[in-house]
Amino acid sequence: MASQSLGPNGGVLSRTQALSHLPQRPPVNISFQDLTYTVQDGKSSKLILRNINGEFRSGQLTAILGPSGAGKSTLLNILAGYRVVGAAGSICTNGSPRDLRQFRKLSRYIMQEDLLQPLITVQEAMAIAADLKLGSEMTTSKKRVVVDEIIQMLRLHKARETVTERLSGGERKRVSIALELLNNPPVIFLDEPTTGLDDVASSTCVSLLKRVARGGRTVICSLHTPSARLFAEFDHVYVVAAGRCAYQGSAAGVVPFLRELNLPCPKTYNPADFVIEVSSGEYGQHVERMVSAVDNGRNHRWRTFAIECAEDVIEDQDIEQLNTGNAEEQDKIYCSTAAQQFLILLRRMLLQTVRNRGYLWLRVGLHLFLGFIIGTLFDKMGYDASKTIFNFGFCYACIIVMFYIPMMPVLLAFPTEVQLVKREYFNRWYGLKPYYAALVVSRTPATIFFSLMYLCITYPMTSQPLETSRILMFATICILTALISESMGTVISSSLSVVNSVFMGPALSVPLMLLAVYGIGDGDNPSPLFWRLARACSFLRYGLEGLVSAIYGPPRNDLVCPDDVDYCEYKNVAYFVKMMGMSGVSFWLDVGVLALMLLAMNLAGYYLLRQRLSPNFAFRAIKVIGRFIKTKISVSPH
Ligand code: ADP
Ligand code: MG
């Protein structure tokens, strides 16, 4: 009986037909009591949710309505577990207190902004998500069937081959929903899924959400201003007014409810608009009465109809659950192993790198340009004994190029990437370890390639020694420096916005560059201990030392002093290296330190990203203390 529901076009679609191969999930009912949410707003704290109560049931499509700023997104964030700090009260799933870790495995949150992976088509995005979320137990052909079904269900077949950036607003929204539907989550939260969509797109979206709900899932979405027709589609309506519950019950019950409070809805008026207007105080101070009539969400009177309807569906689901009960399914956090996640993500990142043609050509052009400029500036200085100092300048220039060029694009792009990762990570697509490993591995080939391209031009142009070992040594140092810089970009931008990271990157690099050359020209006179320690922190110093020992390390003959020059002070290479304060350096030590720094930088990047996405206790404490100090400092004297 309930396994048949009316499709949006009036056609009958059976539930099994709609999503045949997906694992069945148990129904999850959510209720919350005395929920409050406080934020620190400047000097004072601000109460956003005020002791609200409510219950959302499986098999139903629930709408959270309310004027803008009422607290709809806040309520969703808290129920989904996206925000935890500052919330108080109790949230229950199926009658027992919510275990956030378990709950996160069951729920998916589709946020208001549709952040989709760039440069891949809808079909590819779905295939990648299916690989990540359906695991390897399911065969590729079965996955394809699942993807096809969802694409059909969400009417995305026309946009299949379209790259995500070119999708229309409605299509983007539907793709976001499609991606999360893949592993049949029992609870789905959506923040304003219809905002920005036209009437047709909104009603398509809502009727498919209803179909999803009828499949035994709890679907909760916040809405801004639904049309009367859209409004009637909802099984359950929850109105939020200034952080409190002003109505909870069936859509059809809104008008009788308001009439009972002496607020008759005009015949030709959209009840959704009316209830939102009333609750935003447009017709006088009635919010208080509404809130007390439903006892801030505790009163169930207006919900009777909806619950009966839901029980029907749940019974049906329970039977199905008995047939397919799979307990271990619930215990896994991710559906694919870490190695699989790594390979899938690596493939996706490499695909995106290759697709980003414009950027690749830009990098080619930039490296050619820099190569020729620097090659011309230091033309043939490699063996000229009168220009040894300038050749040292060439080494420094190489280090600066290897430092800046790989770091800047990361500073610009990674903060946006973090937002995307946040969504996918929150919705349990993959773990951060495989993600970070794939990130590092995917960008390494391009960095190595472009570093070598630059060296292929400058090294011969500046007449450096053409011995295989020296060339390899020089290239190794350059590549290590470039990789560290890239990781340093990740470290800086993993916890900052684009603007702040683009400021922080160069600001931090100035001391590093200055420390790299500190003490040069002093010969063997040791610098003060403090400065030597400070210098040891700059990886650019090891890079510079490495380059100098690569080209000047023994055994190297004296340089050639040109005929027209009377005296070449730095003809002897060992003497020059000594004057630069680098006589004791060992190439292999430098390589070792650089490799260690690369490792440390990557570990730091991973750690900061992890803290950004799921802060541990210490990190949260630091934030709270920081906020506390800020408020105390800004308190005015009176
Ligand atoms: P909406 O119902 O439009 O989704 P929100 O839940 O986003 O509203 O926000 C509810 C209210 O809480 C708004 O007035 C908003 O300004 C305020 N608010 C939300 N987060 C914060 C915060 N971190 N600091 C201060 N005010 C906040
Ligand atoms: Mg909102």
XYZ file of C-alpha atoms and ligand atoms in Angstrom:
666
model
C 0.000 0.000 0.000
C 2.334 2.738 1.117
C 4.989 1.407 -1.218
C 3.200 3.294 -3.972
C 3.201 7.027 -4.126
C 2.104 9.539 -6.640
C 4.904 10.914 -8.801
C 5.039 14.640 -9.468
C 3.506 14.183 -12.881
C 0.660 12.143 -11.531
C 2.291 8.844 -12.545
C 2.484 6.072 -9.994
C 6.007 5.227 -8.926
C 6.724 2.367 -6.618
C 9.319 2.949 -3.974
C 11.360 -0.025 -5.035
C 11.337 1.196 -8.589
C 12.590 4.605 -7.536
C 15.661 3.397 -5.646
C 16.130 -0.283 -6.186
C 19.709 -1.076 -5.280
C 20.209 1.082 -2.263
C 20.666 -0.327 1.223
C 17.559 -0.025 3.378
C 17.930 2.155 6.429
C 15.967 2.212 9.683
C 13.573 5.131 10.232
C 14.879 7.912 12.453
C 12.549 10.288 14.297
C 14.056 13.417 15.740
C 12.728 15.376 18.684
C 14.203 18.221 20.655
C 13.307 19.770 23.983
C 14.230 23.116 25.496
C 16.750 23.848 22.807
C 18.616 27.107 23.245
C 21.462 28.541 21.259
C 23.612 31.449 22.343
C 26.289 33.268 20.381
C 28.800 35.809 21.500
C 27.916 38.952 19.589
C 30.556 41.565 20.302
C 30.420 42.340 23.990
C 27.117 40.714 24.821
C 25.770 37.262 24.243
C 22.778 36.853 22.012
C 20.056 34.259 22.434
C 19.074 32.952 19.014
C 16.963 29.914 19.876
C 14.824 30.231 22.963
C 13.768 26.967 24.639
C 12.110 25.588 21.554
C 10.663 22.107 21.261
C 9.525 19.974 18.394
C 9.436 16.648 16.695
C 10.183 15.633 13.099
C 9.202 12.183 11.947
C 10.387 9.669 9.464
C 8.391 9.326 6.256
C 7.387 12.962 6.396
C 8.509 16.015 4.541
C 8.950 18.767 7.103
C 9.191 22.480 6.393
C 10.766 24.933 8.790
C 9.190 28.286 7.993
C 9.846 31.718 9.323
C 10.871 35.236 8.448
C 14.490 35.787 7.566
C 16.669 35.933 10.657
C 14.221 33.886 12.718
C 16.743 31.136 13.327
C 15.855 28.516 10.707
C 19.405 27.863 9.563
C 20.568 27.895 13.153
C 18.027 25.243 14.090
C 19.073 23.090 11.132
C 22.749 23.512 11.939
C 22.186 22.355 15.482
C 19.926 19.452 14.605
C 22.376 18.270 11.951
C 25.229 18.531 14.446
C 27.027 21.056 12.292
C 27.130 23.461 15.204
C 27.544 22.176 18.718
C 29.206 24.896 20.747
C 26.683 27.260 22.366
C 23.709 24.920 22.088
C 21.897 23.608 25.151
C 18.857 21.388 25.606
C 18.216 17.844 24.544
C 17.932 16.273 21.126
C 16.585 12.734 20.837
C 16.561 10.247 18.014
C 13.869 7.575 18.202
C 13.202 8.604 21.791
C 16.706 8.207 23.210
C 19.338 10.956 23.524
C 21.189 11.612 20.282
C 24.661 10.136 19.994
C 26.283 12.681 17.729
C 28.852 10.267 16.311
C 26.188 7.747 15.365
C 23.835 10.417 14.156
C 26.402 11.935 11.853
C 26.612 8.607 10.059
C 22.865 8.654 9.462
C 22.279 12.228 8.435
C 23.236 14.398 5.485
C 23.170 18.154 5.384
C 22.654 20.031 2.151
C 23.606 23.605 2.803
C 22.208 26.713 1.234
C 25.230 27.364 -0.972
C 25.703 24.623 -3.525
C 29.402 24.030 -3.493
C 30.194 21.542 -6.215
C 33.562 20.253 -7.312
C 34.609 22.373 -10.281
C 35.687 21.125 -13.717
C 33.866 17.810 -13.687
C 30.556 16.857 -15.268
C 27.441 15.853 -13.397
C 27.903 12.249 -14.502
C 31.516 12.216 -13.304
C 30.603 13.855 -10.004
C 27.920 11.217 -9.468
C 30.244 8.368 -10.427
C 32.948 9.600 -8.064
C 30.448 10.068 -5.251
C 29.062 6.590 -5.916
C 32.554 5.082 -5.716
C 33.191 6.881 -2.457
C 29.836 6.303 -0.854
C 28.721 2.901 -2.032
C 31.978 1.084 -1.390
C 33.591 -1.666 -3.405
C 31.112 -4.397 -2.463
C 28.728 -2.994 -5.017
C 29.703 -3.767 -8.596
C 30.368 -0.985 -11.065
C 27.337 -1.891 -13.154
C 25.080 -1.825 -10.110
C 26.501 1.568 -9.142
C 25.736 2.791 -12.624
C 22.130 1.683 -12.206
C 21.874 3.561 -8.900
C 23.345 6.699 -10.453
C 21.004 6.414 -13.434
C 18.005 6.014 -11.176
C 18.841 9.057 -9.119
C 19.627 11.117 -12.195
C 16.264 10.129 -13.671
C 14.465 10.793 -10.426
C 15.919 14.269 -10.130
C 15.452 14.947 -13.855
C 19.099 15.614 -14.432
C 19.515 13.501 -17.553
C 19.736 16.557 -19.776
C 22.536 18.025 -17.704
C 24.480 14.774 -17.444
C 27.432 15.863 -19.514
C 27.426 19.460 -18.343
C 30.342 20.709 -16.308
C 29.158 21.732 -12.839
C 30.077 25.415 -13.221
C 27.695 25.785 -16.157
C 24.634 24.344 -14.434
C 21.627 26.527 -13.737
C 20.741 27.332 -10.127
C 18.004 24.704 -9.971
C 20.223 22.057 -11.513
C 23.015 22.825 -9.076
C 20.629 22.367 -6.195
C 19.356 19.098 -7.595
C 22.907 17.850 -8.157
C 23.744 18.644 -4.526
C 20.706 16.649 -3.452
C 21.480 13.821 -5.876
C 25.022 13.471 -4.536
C 23.763 13.087 -0.991
C 20.959 10.690 -1.911
C 23.443 8.163 -3.240
C 23.759 6.104 -0.105
C 20.203 6.519 1.021
C 20.630 8.486 4.250
C 17.720 8.134 6.719
C 17.831 11.819 7.664
C 18.299 14.688 5.231
C 18.536 18.340 6.206
C 18.251 21.018 3.550
C 18.742 24.702 4.085
C 16.446 26.694 1.809
C 16.483 24.268 -1.113
C 14.064 26.423 -3.099
C 15.551 29.865 -2.579
C 16.711 31.255 -5.885
C 14.723 28.730 -7.909
C 11.776 29.558 -10.131
C 8.310 28.149 -9.444
C 8.637 25.082 -11.623
C 12.079 24.210 -10.341
C 10.954 24.646 -6.723
C 7.962 22.408 -7.117
C 10.059 19.756 -8.895
C 12.509 19.960 -6.053
C 9.836 19.710 -3.371
C 7.928 16.864 -4.985
C 11.101 14.860 -5.299
C 11.924 15.563 -1.665
C 8.472 14.311 -0.831
C 9.145 11.167 -2.786
C 12.402 10.742 -0.909
C 10.550 11.181 2.383
C 7.925 8.644 1.389
C 10.755 6.174 0.954
C 11.001 6.143 4.754
C 13.351 9.027 5.338
C 13.163 12.074 7.530
C 13.442 15.098 5.280
C 13.648 18.487 6.945
C 14.058 21.669 4.968
C 13.926 25.318 5.825
C 11.938 27.518 3.457
C 11.746 31.201 2.871
C 8.544 32.072 1.024
C 6.844 29.024 -0.449
C 3.910 29.405 -2.809
C 0.523 28.141 -1.620
C 0.836 25.066 -3.842
C 4.316 24.274 -2.581
C 3.209 24.820 0.995
C 0.394 22.286 0.652
C 2.905 19.609 -0.384
C 4.435 19.494 3.076
C 3.373 16.896 5.617
C 4.591 18.839 8.571
C 5.146 22.535 9.098
C 7.214 24.102 11.831
C 7.144 27.879 12.129
C 10.022 29.664 13.845
C 9.512 33.245 15.015
C 12.386 35.053 16.702
C 13.914 31.825 17.969
C 10.694 30.290 19.252
C 8.137 27.889 17.853
C 5.004 29.695 16.660
C 3.250 26.741 15.057
C 3.820 23.078 14.590
C 1.470 20.789 12.697
C 0.023 19.958 9.321
C 0.047 22.480 6.495
C -3.730 22.348 6.375
C -3.924 23.127 10.074
C -2.301 26.552 9.822
C -5.441 28.455 8.812
C -7.741 26.898 11.482
C -4.998 27.471 14.058
C -4.740 31.148 13.245
C -8.518 31.496 13.091
C -8.740 30.154 16.619
C -6.399 32.957 17.675
C -8.672 35.495 15.986
C -6.360 35.905 13.043
C -8.461 34.916 10.036
C -6.480 34.349 6.870
C -8.067 36.200 3.926
C -9.624 33.731 1.458
C -7.403 34.622 -1.456
C -4.250 34.751 0.591
C -1.369 32.266 0.639
C -1.461 30.693 4.131
C 2.343 30.380 4.121
C 2.769 34.094 3.486
C 0.155 34.856 6.084
C 1.687 32.801 8.858
C 5.147 34.237 8.111
C 3.777 37.778 8.123
C 1.949 37.207 11.389
C 5.000 35.705 12.991
C 7.181 38.575 11.876
C 4.809 40.894 13.736
C 3.242 42.595 10.742
C -0.300 42.421 12.152
C 0.573 43.395 15.696
C 1.990 41.520 18.641
C 0.545 38.070 18.083
C 3.751 36.049 18.239
C 3.483 35.697 22.005
C -0.014 34.226 21.687
C 1.022 31.846 18.940
C 3.998 30.649 20.936
C 1.920 30.032 24.036
C -0.861 28.355 22.013
C 1.606 25.690 20.881
C 3.529 25.951 24.172
C 6.731 26.723 22.273
C 6.439 23.489 20.315
C 5.416 21.203 23.186
C 1.732 21.213 22.265
C 0.849 18.394 19.912
C -2.777 19.214 19.230
C -2.325 20.464 15.706
C -0.200 17.518 14.753
C -2.656 14.666 15.134
C -3.358 14.203 11.462
C 0.270 14.167 10.460
C 1.315 11.605 13.046
C -1.352 9.121 11.993
C -0.154 9.439 8.459
C 3.433 8.910 9.477
C 2.799 5.862 11.626
C 1.446 4.181 8.551
C 4.672 4.642 6.682
C 6.870 3.683 9.599
C 5.104 0.383 10.151
C 5.660 -0.443 6.562
C 9.310 0.486 6.858
C 9.756 -1.606 9.973
C 8.643 -4.685 8.120
C 11.097 -3.968 5.374
C 13.791 -3.367 7.955
C 13.136 -6.790 9.458
C 13.688 -8.365 6.087
C 16.941 -6.630 5.330
C 18.295 -5.845 8.816
C 22.008 -5.152 8.543
C 23.494 -3.956 11.775
C 27.141 -3.753 10.809
C 26.277 -1.274 8.058
C 25.661 1.239 10.830
C 29.059 0.856 12.448
C 31.220 1.873 9.546
C 32.000 5.543 9.239
C 32.970 5.474 5.569
C 31.788 3.088 2.911
C 35.131 2.729 1.180
C 38.532 1.945 2.639
C 41.152 4.651 3.086
C 43.161 3.307 0.147
C 40.116 3.405 -2.124
C 39.282 6.921 -1.001
C 42.838 7.973 -1.709
C 42.766 6.558 -5.236
C 39.344 7.981 -6.059
C 40.250 11.425 -4.747
C 43.609 11.328 -6.495
C 41.869 10.546 -9.773
C 39.428 13.388 -9.241
C 42.179 15.885 -8.401
C 44.341 14.876 -11.342
C 41.329 15.113 -13.634
C 40.664 18.623 -12.360
C 44.330 19.590 -12.757
C 44.368 18.407 -16.354
C 41.010 20.023 -17.138
C 42.203 23.370 -15.859
C 43.866 24.132 -19.186
C 44.006 27.891 -18.832
C 45.832 27.673 -15.553
C 48.257 25.057 -16.868
C 49.143 27.258 -19.852
C 49.524 30.222 -17.565
C 52.001 28.265 -15.492
C 53.877 27.186 -18.625
C 54.043 30.794 -19.789
C 55.108 32.098 -16.409
C 57.943 29.591 -16.043
C 59.182 30.235 -19.576
C 59.058 33.965 -18.992
C 60.847 33.799 -15.636
C 63.334 31.305 -17.008
C 64.339 33.563 -19.870
C 64.394 36.743 -17.770
C 66.610 35.206 -15.097
C 68.679 33.369 -17.684
C 69.360 36.655 -19.472
C 70.074 38.568 -16.269
C 72.701 36.055 -15.149
C 73.925 35.215 -18.637
C 77.087 33.011 -18.588
C 77.998 33.952 -15.018
C 78.475 30.346 -13.944
C 82.185 30.091 -14.762
C 83.138 33.793 -14.870
C 85.439 34.403 -11.870
C 84.760 38.150 -11.950
C 81.024 37.519 -11.439
C 81.020 34.866 -8.726
C 78.972 37.098 -6.424
C 76.379 37.528 -9.153
C 76.219 33.805 -9.651
C 75.448 33.510 -5.969
C 72.649 35.949 -6.746
C 71.422 33.486 -9.351
C 71.173 30.772 -6.679
C 69.218 33.165 -4.484
C 66.927 34.065 -7.391
C 66.247 30.372 -7.979
C 65.317 29.893 -4.337
C 62.957 32.879 -4.432
C 61.295 31.609 -7.612
C 60.891 28.159 -6.083
C 59.469 29.786 -2.998
C 56.927 32.220 -4.415
C 55.620 30.613 -7.562
C 54.339 27.389 -5.998
C 53.005 29.077 -2.859
C 50.857 31.907 -4.225
C 48.276 29.831 -6.157
C 47.734 27.644 -3.081
C 47.064 30.738 -0.973
C 44.451 31.847 -3.478
C 42.758 28.544 -4.161
C 42.935 26.496 -0.993
C 40.563 28.531 1.232
C 37.774 27.893 -1.317
C 38.721 24.245 -1.521
C 38.431 24.003 2.271
C 34.777 25.063 2.045
C 34.104 22.266 -0.421
C 35.976 19.716 1.633
C 34.069 20.839 4.708
C 30.783 19.870 3.097
C 31.987 16.529 1.790
C 33.815 15.681 4.985
C 30.833 16.624 7.129
C 28.635 14.386 5.017
C 31.056 11.494 5.483
C 32.288 11.056 1.949
C 35.869 10.412 2.979
C 38.382 10.782 5.764
C 40.851 13.624 5.982
C 43.951 11.435 5.863
C 43.238 9.993 2.411
C 42.127 13.418 1.267
C 45.297 15.149 2.387
C 47.515 12.408 0.996
C 45.739 12.659 -2.369
C 46.076 16.433 -2.287
C 49.837 16.278 -1.742
C 50.390 13.507 -4.261
C 48.191 15.095 -6.937
C 49.966 18.426 -6.995
C 53.507 17.067 -6.813
C 53.961 16.017 -10.489
C 52.992 19.448 -11.823
C 55.262 21.226 -9.354
C 58.205 19.003 -10.260
C 57.512 19.416 -13.955
C 57.376 23.219 -13.819
C 60.447 23.476 -11.574
C 62.400 21.366 -14.047
C 61.096 23.430 -16.928
C 62.443 26.582 -15.303
C 65.781 24.888 -14.588
C 66.092 23.549 -18.139
C 66.197 27.148 -19.334
C 68.198 28.928 -16.648
C 70.790 26.295 -15.780
C 72.420 26.085 -19.228
C 71.822 29.770 -20.018
C 73.782 30.857 -16.960
C 76.580 28.355 -17.759
C 76.452 26.317 -14.590
C 78.661 23.189 -14.546
C 77.176 20.556 -16.823
C 77.988 17.545 -14.704
C 75.193 15.046 -14.131
C 75.671 14.841 -10.387
C 75.667 18.644 -9.948
C 72.609 19.013 -12.166
C 70.754 16.378 -10.153
C 71.808 17.991 -6.891
C 70.707 21.435 -8.040
C 67.350 20.120 -9.271
C 66.737 18.146 -6.074
C 67.175 21.223 -3.907
C 64.944 23.343 -6.154
C 62.184 20.729 -6.180
C 62.328 20.220 -2.416
C 62.086 23.978 -1.875
C 59.122 24.207 -4.235
C 57.317 21.347 -2.485
C 57.906 22.871 0.950
C 56.608 26.227 -0.265
C 53.487 24.605 -1.594
C 52.894 22.861 1.719
C 53.581 26.107 3.533
C 50.841 27.677 1.400
C 48.496 24.937 2.604
C 49.483 25.496 6.227
C 48.790 29.218 5.969
C 45.571 28.975 4.011
C 44.060 25.977 5.815
C 42.830 28.159 8.631
C 42.529 31.587 6.973
C 40.300 33.248 4.413
C 41.597 34.095 0.939
C 42.293 37.715 1.817
C 44.104 36.887 5.039
C 46.181 34.127 3.532
C 47.258 36.245 0.585
C 48.397 38.807 3.147
C 49.987 36.318 5.532
C 51.943 34.354 2.929
C 54.194 37.171 1.685
C 54.367 38.734 5.150
C 55.773 35.517 6.598
C 58.113 35.003 3.685
C 60.060 38.232 4.243
C 61.773 37.070 7.472
C 62.418 33.689 5.904
C 64.158 35.300 2.938
C 66.180 37.677 5.100
C 67.263 34.940 7.491
C 68.407 32.837 4.548
C 71.140 35.360 3.758
C 71.911 36.500 7.298
C 75.639 36.564 8.026
C 76.729 36.342 4.411
C 80.019 38.108 3.763
C 81.172 37.629 7.342
C 83.396 34.798 6.299
C 83.936 32.221 8.992
C 83.229 34.588 11.899
C 80.362 32.851 13.641
C 77.132 34.867 13.943
C 75.610 35.244 17.420
C 73.900 32.091 18.645
C 70.429 33.647 18.523
C 70.742 34.507 14.871
C 72.169 31.141 14.021
C 69.170 29.513 15.699
C 66.773 31.837 13.914
C 68.513 31.105 10.621
C 68.141 27.386 11.227
C 64.349 27.854 11.124
C 64.334 29.188 7.589
C 64.116 26.393 5.067
C 65.277 28.856 2.420
C 68.675 28.883 4.135
C 69.087 25.132 3.647
C 67.927 25.530 0.060
C 70.506 28.222 -0.589
C 73.292 26.228 1.070
C 72.253 23.203 -0.940
C 72.415 25.095 -4.230
C 75.805 26.595 -3.384
C 77.252 23.205 -2.495
C 75.663 21.688 -5.600
C 77.537 24.007 -7.947
C 80.628 24.911 -5.871
C 81.121 21.790 -3.788
C 84.492 20.048 -4.162
C 85.969 18.886 -6.456
C 85.582 22.049 -8.513
C 88.422 23.771 -10.406
C 89.128 27.475 -10.170
C 86.790 29.693 -12.182
C 87.949 31.450 -15.343
C 89.047 35.071 -14.911
C 88.304 36.972 -18.167
C 91.320 38.557 -19.966
C 90.018 42.096 -19.677
C 89.719 41.879 -15.886
C 92.866 42.557 -13.822
C 91.993 40.727 -10.649
C 89.319 38.212 -9.749
C 89.001 37.924 -5.986
C 86.658 34.931 -6.041
C 88.517 32.816 -8.542
C 88.980 30.100 -5.964
C 85.662 28.426 -5.251
C 86.499 27.191 -1.747
C 87.543 30.703 -0.716
C 84.284 32.111 -2.062
C 82.174 29.556 -0.228
C 84.098 30.374 2.945
C 83.443 34.118 2.491
C 79.726 33.374 2.124
C 79.849 31.713 5.538
C 79.004 28.330 4.099
C 82.300 26.499 4.362
C 81.132 23.795 6.716
C 77.916 22.911 4.921
C 77.085 19.444 3.735
C 74.801 18.910 0.769
C 73.300 15.744 2.207
C 72.588 17.393 5.537
C 70.735 20.157 3.690
C 68.723 17.630 1.703
C 67.939 15.738 4.886
C 66.769 18.859 6.713
C 64.679 19.949 3.728
C 63.052 16.531 3.530
C 62.271 16.660 7.252
C 60.842 20.151 6.873
C 58.663 18.972 4.000
C 57.335 16.205 6.180
C 56.776 18.550 9.126
C 55.056 21.126 6.933
C 52.686 18.505 5.553
C 51.910 17.159 9.001
C 51.200 20.703 10.177
C 48.956 21.295 7.169
C 47.032 18.121 7.892
C 46.710 18.943 11.569
C 45.430 22.465 10.938
C 42.936 21.277 8.351
C 41.693 18.655 10.768
C 41.301 21.293 13.494
C 39.494 23.539 11.084
C 36.973 20.871 10.143
C 36.513 19.129 13.475
C 38.290 21.021 16.240
C 39.395 18.988 19.224
C 38.904 20.103 22.789
C 42.183 22.032 23.078
C 41.490 23.924 19.878
C 37.992 24.854 20.955
C 39.312 25.978 24.329
C 41.840 28.254 22.609
C 39.032 29.794 20.554
C 36.829 30.352 23.603
C 39.726 31.923 25.541
C 40.530 34.138 22.550
C 36.943 35.323 22.366
C 36.869 35.898 26.120
C 40.000 38.070 25.996
C 38.597 40.002 23.046
C 35.346 40.781 24.878
C 37.169 41.775 28.063
C 39.491 44.108 26.217
C 36.719 45.816 24.308
C 34.538 46.444 27.380
C 34.217 50.190 27.895
C 35.345 51.650 31.279
C 31.867 52.540 32.536
P 17.439 32.351 9.144
O 16.144 32.024 9.823
O 17.260 33.455 8.198
O 18.115 31.167 8.560
P 19.674 32.328 10.936
O 19.384 31.067 11.663
O 20.730 32.275 9.924
O 18.347 32.912 10.309
O 20.057 33.437 11.981
C 19.195 33.771 13.042
C 19.690 35.032 13.722
O 20.877 34.751 14.412
C 20.000 36.164 12.771
O 19.455 37.345 13.312
C 21.499 36.215 12.750
O 21.928 37.525 12.565
C 21.851 35.696 14.100
N 23.149 34.999 14.146
C 23.430 33.790 13.651
N 24.713 33.441 13.883
C 25.251 34.470 14.561
C 26.553 34.732 15.106
N 27.550 33.844 15.002
N 26.750 35.915 15.714
C 25.756 36.807 15.845
N 24.531 36.619 15.371
C 24.256 35.479 14.735
Mg 19.034 30.866 6.686
